[in-house]
PDB file of C-alpha atoms in Angstrom:
ATOM      1  CA  MET H   1     166.279  15.715  71.374  1.00 41.00           C
ATOM      2  CA  LEU H   2     165.071  15.660  74.936  1.00 43.00           C
ATOM      3  CA  LEU H   3     161.318  15.389  75.234  1.00 45.00           C
ATOM      4  CA  ARG H   4     159.454  16.074  78.430  1.00 45.00           C
ATOM      5  CA  MET H   5     155.820  16.377  79.297  1.00 44.00           C
ATOM      6  CA  ALA H   6     154.225  19.740  78.606  1.00 43.00           C
ATOM      7  CA  GLU H   7     154.351  20.700  82.257  1.00 38.00           C
ATOM      8  CA  SER H   8     158.053  21.319  81.745  1.00 39.00           C
ATOM      9  CA  THR H   9     157.196  24.546  79.929  1.00 38.00           C
ATOM     10  CA  LYS H  10     156.385  25.885  83.392  1.00 38.00           C
ATOM     11  CA  THR H  11     160.084  26.472  83.823  1.00 39.00           C
ATOM     12  CA  ARG H  12     159.833  29.123  81.105  1.00 40.00           C
ATOM     13  CA  PHE H  13     156.492  30.632  81.855  1.00 42.00           C
ATOM     14  CA  ASN H  14     154.782  30.002  85.101  1.00 39.00           C
ATOM     15  CA  PRO H  15     151.515  31.879  85.502  1.00 44.00           C
ATOM     16  CA  ALA H  16     149.530  31.705  88.713  1.00 46.00           C
ATOM     17  CA  LYS H  17     147.321  28.651  88.879  1.00 46.00           C
ATOM     18  CA  PRO H  18     144.067  29.572  87.138  1.00 48.00           C
ATOM     19  CA  ALA H  19     141.088  30.217  89.397  1.00 46.00           C
ATOM     20  CA  GLY H  20     139.123  27.411  87.744  1.00 45.00           C
ATOM     21  CA  ALA H  21     141.722  24.746  88.527  1.00 48.00           C
ATOM     22  CA  LYS H  22     139.960  23.470  91.612  1.00 48.00           C
ATOM     23  CA  ALA H  23     136.546  23.253  89.969  1.00 48.00           C
ATOM     24  CA  LEU H  24     138.207  21.486  87.053  1.00 47.00           C
ATOM     25  CA  THR H  25     139.588  18.638  89.098  1.00 51.00           C
ATOM     26  CA  LYS H  26     136.426  18.062  91.147  1.00 63.00           C
ATOM     27  CA  ALA H  27     133.476  18.492  88.805  1.00 72.00           C
ATOM     28  CA  ARG H  28     132.167  15.786  86.488  1.00 79.00           C
ATOM     29  CA  PRO H  29     132.517  16.423  82.762  1.00 83.00           C
ATOM     30  CA  GLU H  30     129.420  17.903  81.150  1.00 87.00           C
ATOM     31  CA  VAL H  31     129.001  17.749  77.382  1.00 88.00           C
ATOM     32  CA  ARG H  32     127.249  20.463  75.371  1.00 87.00           C
ATOM     33  CA  PHE H  33     126.529  20.618  71.683  1.00 86.00           C
ATOM     34  CA  ARG H  34     126.067  23.861  69.885  1.00 89.00           C
ATOM     35  CA  MET H  35     124.970  24.110  66.293  1.00 92.00           C
ATOM     36  CA  ARG H  36     125.302  27.269  64.268  1.00 93.00           C
ATOM     37  CA  ILE H  37     123.827  27.890  60.838  1.00 92.00           C
ATOM     38  CA  ARG H  38     125.842  30.611  59.172  1.00 89.00           C
ATOM     39  CA  LYS H  39     124.874  32.587  56.109  1.00 84.00           C
ATOM     40  CA  GLY H  40     127.932  34.488  54.928  1.00 83.00           C
ATOM     41  CA  ASP H  41     129.313  36.415  57.902  1.00 84.00           C
ATOM     42  CA  VAL H  42     126.125  36.142  59.937  1.00 85.00           C
ATOM     43  CA  VAL H  43     125.141  33.385  62.346  1.00 88.00           C
ATOM     44  CA  ALA H  44     121.551  33.105  61.143  1.00 89.00           C
ATOM     45  CA  LEU H  45     120.714  30.574  63.830  1.00 93.00           C
ATOM     46  CA  GLY H  46     122.695  29.589  66.886  1.00 94.00           C
ATOM     47  CA  PRO H  47     122.383  28.983  70.619  1.00 94.00           C
ATOM     48  CA  GLY H  48     121.984  32.687  71.473  1.00 94.00           C
ATOM     49  CA  LYS H  49     119.015  33.159  69.153  1.00 96.00           C
ATOM     50  CA  VAL H  50     117.329  29.968  70.283  1.00 97.00           C
ATOM     51  CA  ASP H  51     117.740  30.913  73.967  1.00 97.00           C
ATOM     52  CA  LEU H  52     116.237  34.284  73.074  1.00 97.00           C
ATOM     53  CA  LEU H  53     113.246  32.725  71.280  1.00 98.00           C
ATOM     54  CA  GLU H  54     112.592  30.566  74.348  1.00 98.00           C
ATOM     55  CA  ALA H  55     112.815  33.622  76.590  1.00 97.00           C
ATOM     56  CA  VAL H  56     110.356  35.514  74.353  1.00 97.00           C
ATOM     57  CA  ARG H  57     107.970  32.576  74.571  1.00 96.00           C
ATOM     58  CA  GLU H  58     108.287  32.511  78.347  1.00 97.00           C
ATOM     59  CA  HIS H  59     108.163  36.261  79.037  1.00 96.00           C
ATOM     60  CA  GLY H  60     105.886  37.530  76.273  1.00 94.00           C
ATOM     61  CA  SER H  61     107.967  40.489  75.116  1.00 93.00           C
ATOM     62  CA  ILE H  62     111.395  41.265  73.695  1.00 94.00           C
ATOM     63  CA  SER H  63     112.212  43.642  76.541  1.00 93.00           C
ATOM     64  CA  ALA H  64     111.310  41.116  79.284  1.00 95.00           C
ATOM     65  CA  ALA H  65     113.137  38.358  77.382  1.00 96.00           C
ATOM     66  CA  ALA H  66     116.231  40.574  77.090  1.00 96.00           C
ATOM     67  CA  ARG H  67     116.136  41.356  80.834  1.00 96.00           C
ATOM     68  CA  SER H  68     115.841  37.663  81.710  1.00 97.00           C
ATOM     69  CA  LEU H  69     118.990  36.964  79.685  1.00 97.00           C
ATOM     70  CA  ASP H  70     120.835  40.020  81.027  1.00 96.00           C
ATOM     71  CA  MET H  71     120.994  41.383  77.482  1.00 96.00           C
ATOM     72  CA  SER H  72     120.252  44.887  76.238  1.00 96.00           C
ATOM     73  CA  TYR H  73     116.911  45.454  74.527  1.00 94.00           C
ATOM     74  CA  ARG H  74     118.810  46.728  71.506  1.00 95.00           C
ATOM     75  CA  ARG H  75     120.864  43.549  71.183  1.00 96.00           C
ATOM     76  CA  ALA H  76     117.816  41.307  71.619  1.00 96.00           C
ATOM     77  CA  TRP H  77     115.911  43.302  69.018  1.00 94.00           C
ATOM     78  CA  LEU H  78     118.805  43.083  66.553  1.00 94.00           C
ATOM     79  CA  LEU H  79     119.173  39.320  67.024  1.00 95.00           C
ATOM     80  CA  ILE H  80     115.472  38.741  66.439  1.00 95.00           C
ATOM     81  CA  ASP H  81     115.472  41.061  63.435  1.00 94.00           C
ATOM     82  CA  GLU H  82     118.493  39.284  61.976  1.00 93.00           C
ATOM     83  CA  LEU H  83     116.813  35.910  62.495  1.00 95.00           C
ATOM     84  CA  ASN H  84     113.529  37.027  60.965  1.00 95.00           C
ATOM     85  CA  GLN H  85     115.315  38.532  57.970  1.00 92.00           C
ATOM     86  CA  SER H  86     117.066  35.236  57.332  1.00 92.00           C
ATOM     87  CA  LEU H  87     113.784  33.277  57.346  1.00 94.00           C
ATOM     88  CA  LYS H  88     111.169  32.874  54.632  1.00 94.00           C
ATOM     89  CA  SER H  89     108.523  33.560  57.267  1.00 96.00           C
ATOM     90  CA  PRO H  90     109.278  35.217  60.640  1.00 96.00           C
ATOM     91  CA  ALA H  91     109.788  33.386  63.925  1.00 97.00           C
ATOM     92  CA  THR H  92     108.106  36.061  66.045  1.00 96.00           C
ATOM     93  CA  VAL H  93     105.041  38.254  65.842  1.00 94.00           C
ATOM     94  CA  SER H  94     104.864  41.602  67.652  1.00 89.00           C
ATOM     95  CA  GLU H  95     101.895  43.314  69.162  1.00 82.00           C
ATOM     96  CA  GLN H  96     101.578  46.938  68.093  1.00 72.00           C
ATOM     97  CA  GLY H  97     103.540  48.808  70.750  1.00 62.00           C
ATOM     98  CA  GLY H  98     101.910  51.008  73.335  1.00 51.00           C
ATOM     99  CA  GLN H  99     103.897  53.264  75.630  1.00 51.00           C
ATOM    100  CA  SER H 100     105.961  50.412  77.077  1.00 53.00           C
ATOM    101  CA  GLY H 101     106.384  48.584  73.756  1.00 63.00           C
ATOM    102  CA  GLY H 102     104.102  45.763  72.712  1.00 77.00           C
ATOM    103  CA  GLY H 103     104.250  42.098  73.452  1.00 91.00           C
ATOM    104  CA  CYS H 104     105.932  39.553  71.242  1.00 93.00           C
ATOM    105  CA  MET H 105     105.199  35.878  70.737  1.00 94.00           C
ATOM    106  CA  LEU H 106     106.514  33.009  68.653  1.00 96.00           C
ATOM    107  CA  THR H 107     104.891  32.100  65.365  1.00 97.00           C
ATOM    108  CA  PRO H 108     104.478  28.410  64.486  1.00 97.00           C
ATOM    109  CA  VAL H 109     107.765  28.814  62.572  1.00 97.00           C
ATOM    110  CA  GLY H 110     109.444  30.099  65.746  1.00 97.00           C
ATOM    111  CA  GLU H 111     108.076  27.177  67.761  1.00 98.00           C
ATOM    112  CA  ARG H 112     109.304  24.781  65.106  1.00 97.00           C
ATOM    113  CA  ILE H 113     112.798  26.296  65.105  1.00 97.00           C
ATOM    114  CA  VAL H 114     113.112  25.927  68.888  1.00 97.00           C
ATOM    115  CA  ARG H 115     111.890  22.331  68.777  1.00 97.00           C
ATOM    116  CA  LEU H 116     114.163  21.334  65.875  1.00 96.00           C
ATOM    117  CA  TYR H 117     117.187  23.025  67.440  1.00 96.00           C
ATOM    118  CA  ARG H 118     116.770  21.345  70.844  1.00 95.00           C
ATOM    119  CA  ASP H 119     116.133  18.072  69.061  1.00 94.00           C
ATOM    120  CA  VAL H 120     119.406  18.453  67.155  1.00 94.00           C
ATOM    121  CA  GLU H 121     121.350  19.013  70.378  1.00 91.00           C
ATOM    122  CA  ALA H 122     119.883  15.907  72.018  1.00 92.00           C
ATOM    123  CA  GLN H 123     120.243  13.718  68.943  1.00 93.00           C
ATOM    124  CA  ALA H 124     123.835  14.791  68.271  1.00 93.00           C
ATOM    125  CA  GLN H 125     124.809  13.842  71.782  1.00 90.00           C
ATOM    126  CA  LYS H 126     123.101  10.466  71.449  1.00 92.00           C
ATOM    127  CA  ALA H 127     124.709   9.745  68.078  1.00 93.00           C
ATOM    128  CA  CYS H 128     128.186  10.558  69.407  1.00 93.00           C
ATOM    129  CA  ALA H 129     127.882   8.779  72.751  1.00 93.00           C
ATOM    130  CA  LYS H 130     130.722   6.394  71.907  1.00 94.00           C
ATOM    131  CA  GLN H 131     133.268   9.094  71.029  1.00 94.00           C
ATOM    132  CA  ILE H 132     132.108  11.281  73.916  1.00 93.00           C
ATOM    133  CA  GLY H 133     132.618   8.328  76.263  1.00 93.00           C
ATOM    134  CA  GLU H 134     136.128   7.821  74.911  1.00 95.00           C
ATOM    135  CA  LEU H 135     136.949  11.517  75.313  1.00 94.00           C
ATOM    136  CA  THR H 136     135.647  11.769  78.857  1.00 92.00           C
ATOM    137  CA  ARG H 137     137.542   8.614  79.837  1.00 93.00           C
ATOM    138  CA  LEU H 138     140.749  10.424  78.856  1.00 94.00           C
ATOM    139  CA  MET H 139     139.950  13.067  81.465  1.00 91.00           C
ATOM    140  CA  GLN H 140     140.755  13.219  85.142  1.00 86.00           C
ATOM    141  CA  PRO H 141     137.897  11.730  87.148  1.00 82.00           C
TER     142      PRO H 141
ATOM    143  CA  MET P   1      94.982  42.710  70.418  1.00 41.00           C
ATOM    144  CA  LEU P   2      96.504  43.707  67.145  1.00 44.00           C
ATOM    145  CA  LEU P   3      99.287  41.419  66.031  1.00 45.00           C
ATOM    146  CA  ARG P   4     101.714  42.318  63.312  1.00 46.00           C
ATOM    147  CA  MET P   5     104.864  40.691  62.023  1.00 45.00           C
ATOM    148  CA  ALA P   6     108.033  41.434  63.954  1.00 43.00           C
ATOM    149  CA  GLU P   7     109.178  43.928  61.360  1.00 38.00           C
ATOM    150  CA  SER P   8     106.625  46.298  62.831  1.00 39.00           C
ATOM    151  CA  THR P   9     108.935  46.868  65.792  1.00 39.00           C
ATOM    152  CA  LYS P  10     111.006  48.924  63.384  1.00 38.00           C
ATOM    153  CA  THR P  11     108.607  51.772  63.981  1.00 39.00           C
ATOM    154  CA  ARG P  12     109.924  51.939  67.555  1.00 41.00           C
ATOM    155  CA  PHE P  13     113.541  51.205  67.013  1.00 42.00           C
ATOM    156  CA  ASN P  14     115.055  51.380  63.600  1.00 39.00           C
ATOM    157  CA  PRO P  15     118.785  50.725  63.570  1.00 44.00           C
ATOM    158  CA  ALA P  16     120.794  50.997  60.386  1.00 46.00           C
ATOM    159  CA  LYS P  17     120.656  47.824  58.332  1.00 46.00           C
ATOM    160  CA  PRO P  18     123.406  45.557  59.685  1.00 49.00           C
ATOM    161  CA  ALA P  19     126.518  45.267  57.556  1.00 46.00           C
ATOM    162  CA  GLY P  20     126.014  41.520  57.198  1.00 46.00           C
ATOM    163  CA  ALA P  21     122.554  41.845  55.682  1.00 48.00           C
ATOM    164  CA  LYS P  22     123.735  41.533  52.115  1.00 48.00           C
ATOM    165  CA  ALA P  23     125.918  38.497  52.788  1.00 48.00           C
ATOM    166  CA  LEU P  24     123.005  37.000  54.695  1.00 47.00           C
ATOM    167  CA  THR P  25     120.598  37.064  51.797  1.00 51.00           C
ATOM    168  CA  LYS P  26     123.075  35.798  49.205  1.00 63.00           C
ATOM    169  CA  ALA P  27     125.195  33.121  50.880  1.00 72.00           C
ATOM    170  CA  ARG P  28     124.120  29.500  51.255  1.00 79.00           C
ATOM    171  CA  PRO P  29     123.541  28.261  54.791  1.00 83.00           C
ATOM    172  CA  GLU P  30     126.542  26.500  56.311  1.00 87.00           C
ATOM    173  CA  VAL P  31     126.067  24.300  59.365  1.00 88.00           C
ATOM    174  CA  ARG P  32     128.696  23.940  62.096  1.00 87.00           C
ATOM    175  CA  PHE P  33     128.675  21.778  65.178  1.00 86.00           C
ATOM    176  CA  ARG P  34     130.673  22.650  68.216  1.00 89.00           C
ATOM    177  CA  MET P  35     131.011  20.371  71.184  1.00 92.00           C
ATOM    178  CA  ARG P  36     132.305  21.527  74.543  1.00 93.00           C
ATOM    179  CA  ILE P  37     133.188  19.347  77.494  1.00 91.00           C
ATOM    180  CA  ARG P  38     132.995  21.441  80.641  1.00 89.00           C
ATOM    181  CA  LYS P  39     134.370  20.562  84.030  1.00 84.00           C
ATOM    182  CA  GLY P  40     132.962  22.994  86.550  1.00 83.00           C
ATOM    183  CA  ASP P  41     133.611  26.510  85.235  1.00 84.00           C
ATOM    184  CA  VAL P  42     136.260  25.428  82.761  1.00 85.00           C
ATOM    185  CA  VAL P  43     135.780  24.305  79.155  1.00 88.00           C
ATOM    186  CA  ALA P  44     138.169  21.366  79.386  1.00 89.00           C
ATOM    187  CA  LEU P  45     137.774  20.610  75.688  1.00 93.00           C
ATOM    188  CA  GLY P  46     136.211  22.693  72.969  1.00 94.00           C
ATOM    189  CA  PRO P  47     136.773  23.977  69.450  1.00 94.00           C
ATOM    190  CA  GLY P  48     139.491  26.457  70.475  1.00 94.00           C
ATOM    191  CA  LYS P  49     141.642  23.814  72.133  1.00 96.00           C
ATOM    192  CA  VAL P  50     141.219  21.361  69.274  1.00 97.00           C
ATOM    193  CA  ASP P  51     142.156  24.021  66.699  1.00 97.00           C
ATOM    194  CA  LEU P  52     145.206  24.764  68.840  1.00 97.00           C
ATOM    195  CA  LEU P  53     146.241  21.100  69.043  1.00 98.00           C
ATOM    196  CA  GLU P  54     145.992  20.866  65.248  1.00 98.00           C
ATOM    197  CA  ALA P  55     148.105  24.007  64.895  1.00 97.00           C
ATOM    198  CA  VAL P  56     150.743  22.594  67.282  1.00 97.00           C
ATOM    199  CA  ARG P  57     150.835  19.416  65.206  1.00 96.00           C
ATOM    200  CA  GLU P  58     151.251  21.443  62.025  1.00 97.00           C
ATOM    201  CA  HIS P  59     153.761  24.028  63.275  1.00 96.00           C
ATOM    202  CA  GLY P  60     155.771  22.077  65.839  1.00 94.00           C
ATOM    203  CA  SER P  61     155.732  24.619  68.664  1.00 94.00           C
ATOM    204  CA  ILE P  62     153.296  26.473  70.875  1.00 94.00           C
ATOM    205  CA  SER P  63     154.641  29.864  69.778  1.00 93.00           C
ATOM    206  CA  ALA P  64     154.294  29.101  66.042  1.00 95.00           C
ATOM    207  CA  ALA P  65     150.869  27.558  66.616  1.00 96.00           C
ATOM    208  CA  ALA P  66     149.773  30.675  68.527  1.00 96.00           C
ATOM    209  CA  ARG P  67     151.019  32.942  65.726  1.00 96.00           C
ATOM    210  CA  SER P  68     149.176  30.893  63.096  1.00 97.00           C
ATOM    211  CA  LEU P  69     145.928  31.390  65.059  1.00 97.00           C
ATOM    212  CA  ASP P  70     146.606  35.062  65.778  1.00 96.00           C
ATOM    213  CA  MET P  71     146.660  34.272  69.478  1.00 96.00           C
ATOM    214  CA  SER P  72     149.156  35.380  72.139  1.00 96.00           C
ATOM    215  CA  TYR P  73     151.749  32.856  73.254  1.00 94.00           C
ATOM    216  CA  ARG P  74     150.489  33.293  76.799  1.00 95.00           C
ATOM    217  CA  ARG P  75     146.918  32.410  75.880  1.00 96.00           C
ATOM    218  CA  ALA P  76     147.986  29.386  73.836  1.00 96.00           C
ATOM    219  CA  TRP P  77     150.183  28.180  76.678  1.00 94.00           C
ATOM    220  CA  LEU P  78     147.362  28.594  79.204  1.00 94.00           C
ATOM    221  CA  LEU P  79     144.879  26.711  77.003  1.00 95.00           C
ATOM    222  CA  ILE P  80     147.272  23.806  76.545  1.00 95.00           C
ATOM    223  CA  ASP P  81     148.132  23.762  80.232  1.00 94.00           C
ATOM    224  CA  GLU P  82     144.443  23.769  81.152  1.00 93.00           C
ATOM    225  CA  LEU P  83     143.778  20.902  78.740  1.00 95.00           C
ATOM    226  CA  ASN P  84     146.718  18.853  79.993  1.00 95.00           C
ATOM    227  CA  GLN P  85     145.698  19.405  83.610  1.00 92.00           C
ATOM    228  CA  SER P  86     142.223  18.097  82.857  1.00 92.00           C
ATOM    229  CA  LEU P  87     143.582  14.894  81.252  1.00 94.00           C
ATOM    230  CA  LYS P  88     144.855  11.721  82.895  1.00 95.00           C
ATOM    231  CA  SER P  89     147.801  11.829  80.512  1.00 96.00           C
ATOM    232  CA  PRO P  90     148.843  14.983  78.602  1.00 96.00           C
ATOM    233  CA  ALA P  91     147.947  15.770  74.991  1.00 97.00           C
ATOM    234  CA  THR P  92     151.272  17.450  74.192  1.00 96.00           C
ATOM    235  CA  VAL P  93     154.916  16.875  74.907  1.00 94.00           C
ATOM    236  CA  SER P  94     157.408  19.738  74.977  1.00 89.00           C
ATOM    237  CA  GLU P  95     161.034  19.714  74.006  1.00 82.00           C
ATOM    238  CA  GLN P  96     163.289  21.216  76.667  1.00 72.00           C
ATOM    239  CA  GLY P  97     163.378  24.886  75.720  1.00 62.00           C
ATOM    240  CA  GLY P  98     166.439  26.552  74.280  1.00 52.00           C
ATOM    241  CA  GLN P  99     166.676  30.297  73.806  1.00 50.00           C
ATOM    242  CA  SER P 100     163.643  30.489  71.551  1.00 52.00           C
ATOM    243  CA  GLY P 101     161.607  27.988  73.535  1.00 63.00           C
ATOM    244  CA  GLY P 102     161.471  24.346  72.618  1.00 77.00           C
ATOM    245  CA  GLY P 103     159.277  22.516  70.191  1.00 91.00           C
ATOM    246  CA  CYS P 104     156.014  20.880  71.113  1.00 93.00           C
ATOM    247  CA  MET P 105     154.278  17.896  69.593  1.00 94.00           C
ATOM    248  CA  LEU P 106     151.130  15.884  70.180  1.00 96.00           C
ATOM    249  CA  THR P 107     151.232  12.705  72.226  1.00 97.00           C
ATOM    250  CA  PRO P 108     149.141   9.723  71.083  1.00 97.00           C
ATOM    251  CA  VAL P 109     146.494  11.028  73.504  1.00 97.00           C
ATOM    252  CA  GLY P 110     146.575  14.420  71.753  1.00 97.00           C
ATOM    253  CA  GLU P 111     146.209  12.771  68.352  1.00 98.00           C
ATOM    254  CA  ARG P 112     143.317  10.706  69.647  1.00 97.00           C
ATOM    255  CA  ILE P 113     141.547  13.765  71.046  1.00 97.00           C
ATOM    256  CA  VAL P 114     141.773  15.579  67.705  1.00 97.00           C
ATOM    257  CA  ARG P 115     140.528  12.541  65.799  1.00 97.00           C
ATOM    258  CA  LEU P 116     137.625  11.882  68.187  1.00 96.00           C
ATOM    259  CA  TYR P 117     136.593  15.536  68.245  1.00 96.00           C
ATOM    260  CA  ARG P 118     136.514  15.906  64.453  1.00 95.00           C
ATOM    261  CA  ASP P 119     134.695  12.608  64.233  1.00 94.00           C
ATOM    262  CA  VAL P 120     132.054  13.890  66.647  1.00 94.00           C
ATOM    263  CA  GLU P 121     131.478  17.014  64.525  1.00 91.00           C
ATOM    264  CA  ALA P 122     131.031  14.964  61.347  1.00 92.00           C
ATOM    265  CA  GLN P 123     128.853  12.306  62.945  1.00 93.00           C
ATOM    266  CA  ALA P 124     126.618  14.828  64.711  1.00 93.00           C
ATOM    267  CA  GLN P 125     125.924  16.557  61.429  1.00 90.00           C
ATOM    268  CA  LYS P 126     125.140  13.257  59.742  1.00 92.00           C
ATOM    269  CA  ALA P 127     122.828  12.118  62.547  1.00 93.00           C
ATOM    270  CA  CYS P 128     120.868  15.380  62.457  1.00 93.00           C
ATOM    271  CA  ALA P 129     120.652  15.732  58.682  1.00 93.00           C
ATOM    272  CA  LYS P 130     116.840  15.558  58.735  1.00 94.00           C
ATOM    273  CA  GLN P 131     116.369  18.345  61.298  1.00 94.00           C
ATOM    274  CA  ILE P 132     119.110  20.433  59.695  1.00 93.00           C
ATOM    275  CA  GLY P 133     117.367  20.059  56.338  1.00 93.00           C
ATOM    276  CA  GLU P 134     114.081  21.222  57.892  1.00 95.00           C
ATOM    277  CA  LEU P 135     115.762  24.206  59.520  1.00 94.00           C
ATOM    278  CA  THR P 136     117.574  25.327  56.379  1.00 92.00           C
ATOM    279  CA  ARG P 137     114.375  25.006  54.352  1.00 93.00           C
ATOM    280  CA  LEU P 138     112.823  27.590  56.679  1.00 94.00           C
ATOM    281  CA  MET P 139     115.516  30.043  55.613  1.00 91.00           C
ATOM    282  CA  GLN P 140     115.668  32.425  52.714  1.00 86.00           C
ATOM    283  CA  PRO P 141     117.331  30.745  49.734  1.00 82.00           C
TER     284      PRO P 141
END
């Protein structure tokens, strides 16, 4: 059995060099952790919902938060509704809507979720520094 | 300013109850960690590539691994090529292809990547058990 490095498969199937190839060889590795809490088929809490909560906190309404994330109002509303339905007590509180829709802010539960989630990301990275170091050392500089 | 719980937004926009709603209220929360190592615009290593390496190890070829993950051969090949290009030494080694394409197996580097990555997932979850416990206690039982 003749074994060659994986590059040899190029003789069978040789796509154009991917556009990202240059960026890949020059940039430094950047590590990101993402935690998802699933309940059945639904991601009750994940990076998208936490980004959205932070955007609501910053912009003061679901519609402005959605715009800042380049997301439709409908999608943002559904994500927040899904999150609130999965919680014992909701993460957001909405002002009674006028013509342009009301404002929305985080409840103490919402603030706590954001803080805990960002804490988890930082702590996970710290706890796995050794393995992450080993992995990045296997990569091209 | 009149503040009401987020459910009040339903008076403005009331989509059908999402299909997942039932699963959401009944299932127990399940926590998953996903780490990605990016280089520039490319995810050099992430859950998709690690799943693919494990499938190659199990099935002995890129085409069988792709089938087992319901992925096209082209996509699987591109992911493995991208990974190998980002590494100092490749994660897979390919048998010289016959008519049906050759086999493919993990190198010691590939085995090490899988082991380190799965280790990171487990250790991250362990290190963040306190915050994860707090988050899941905020959720509906």
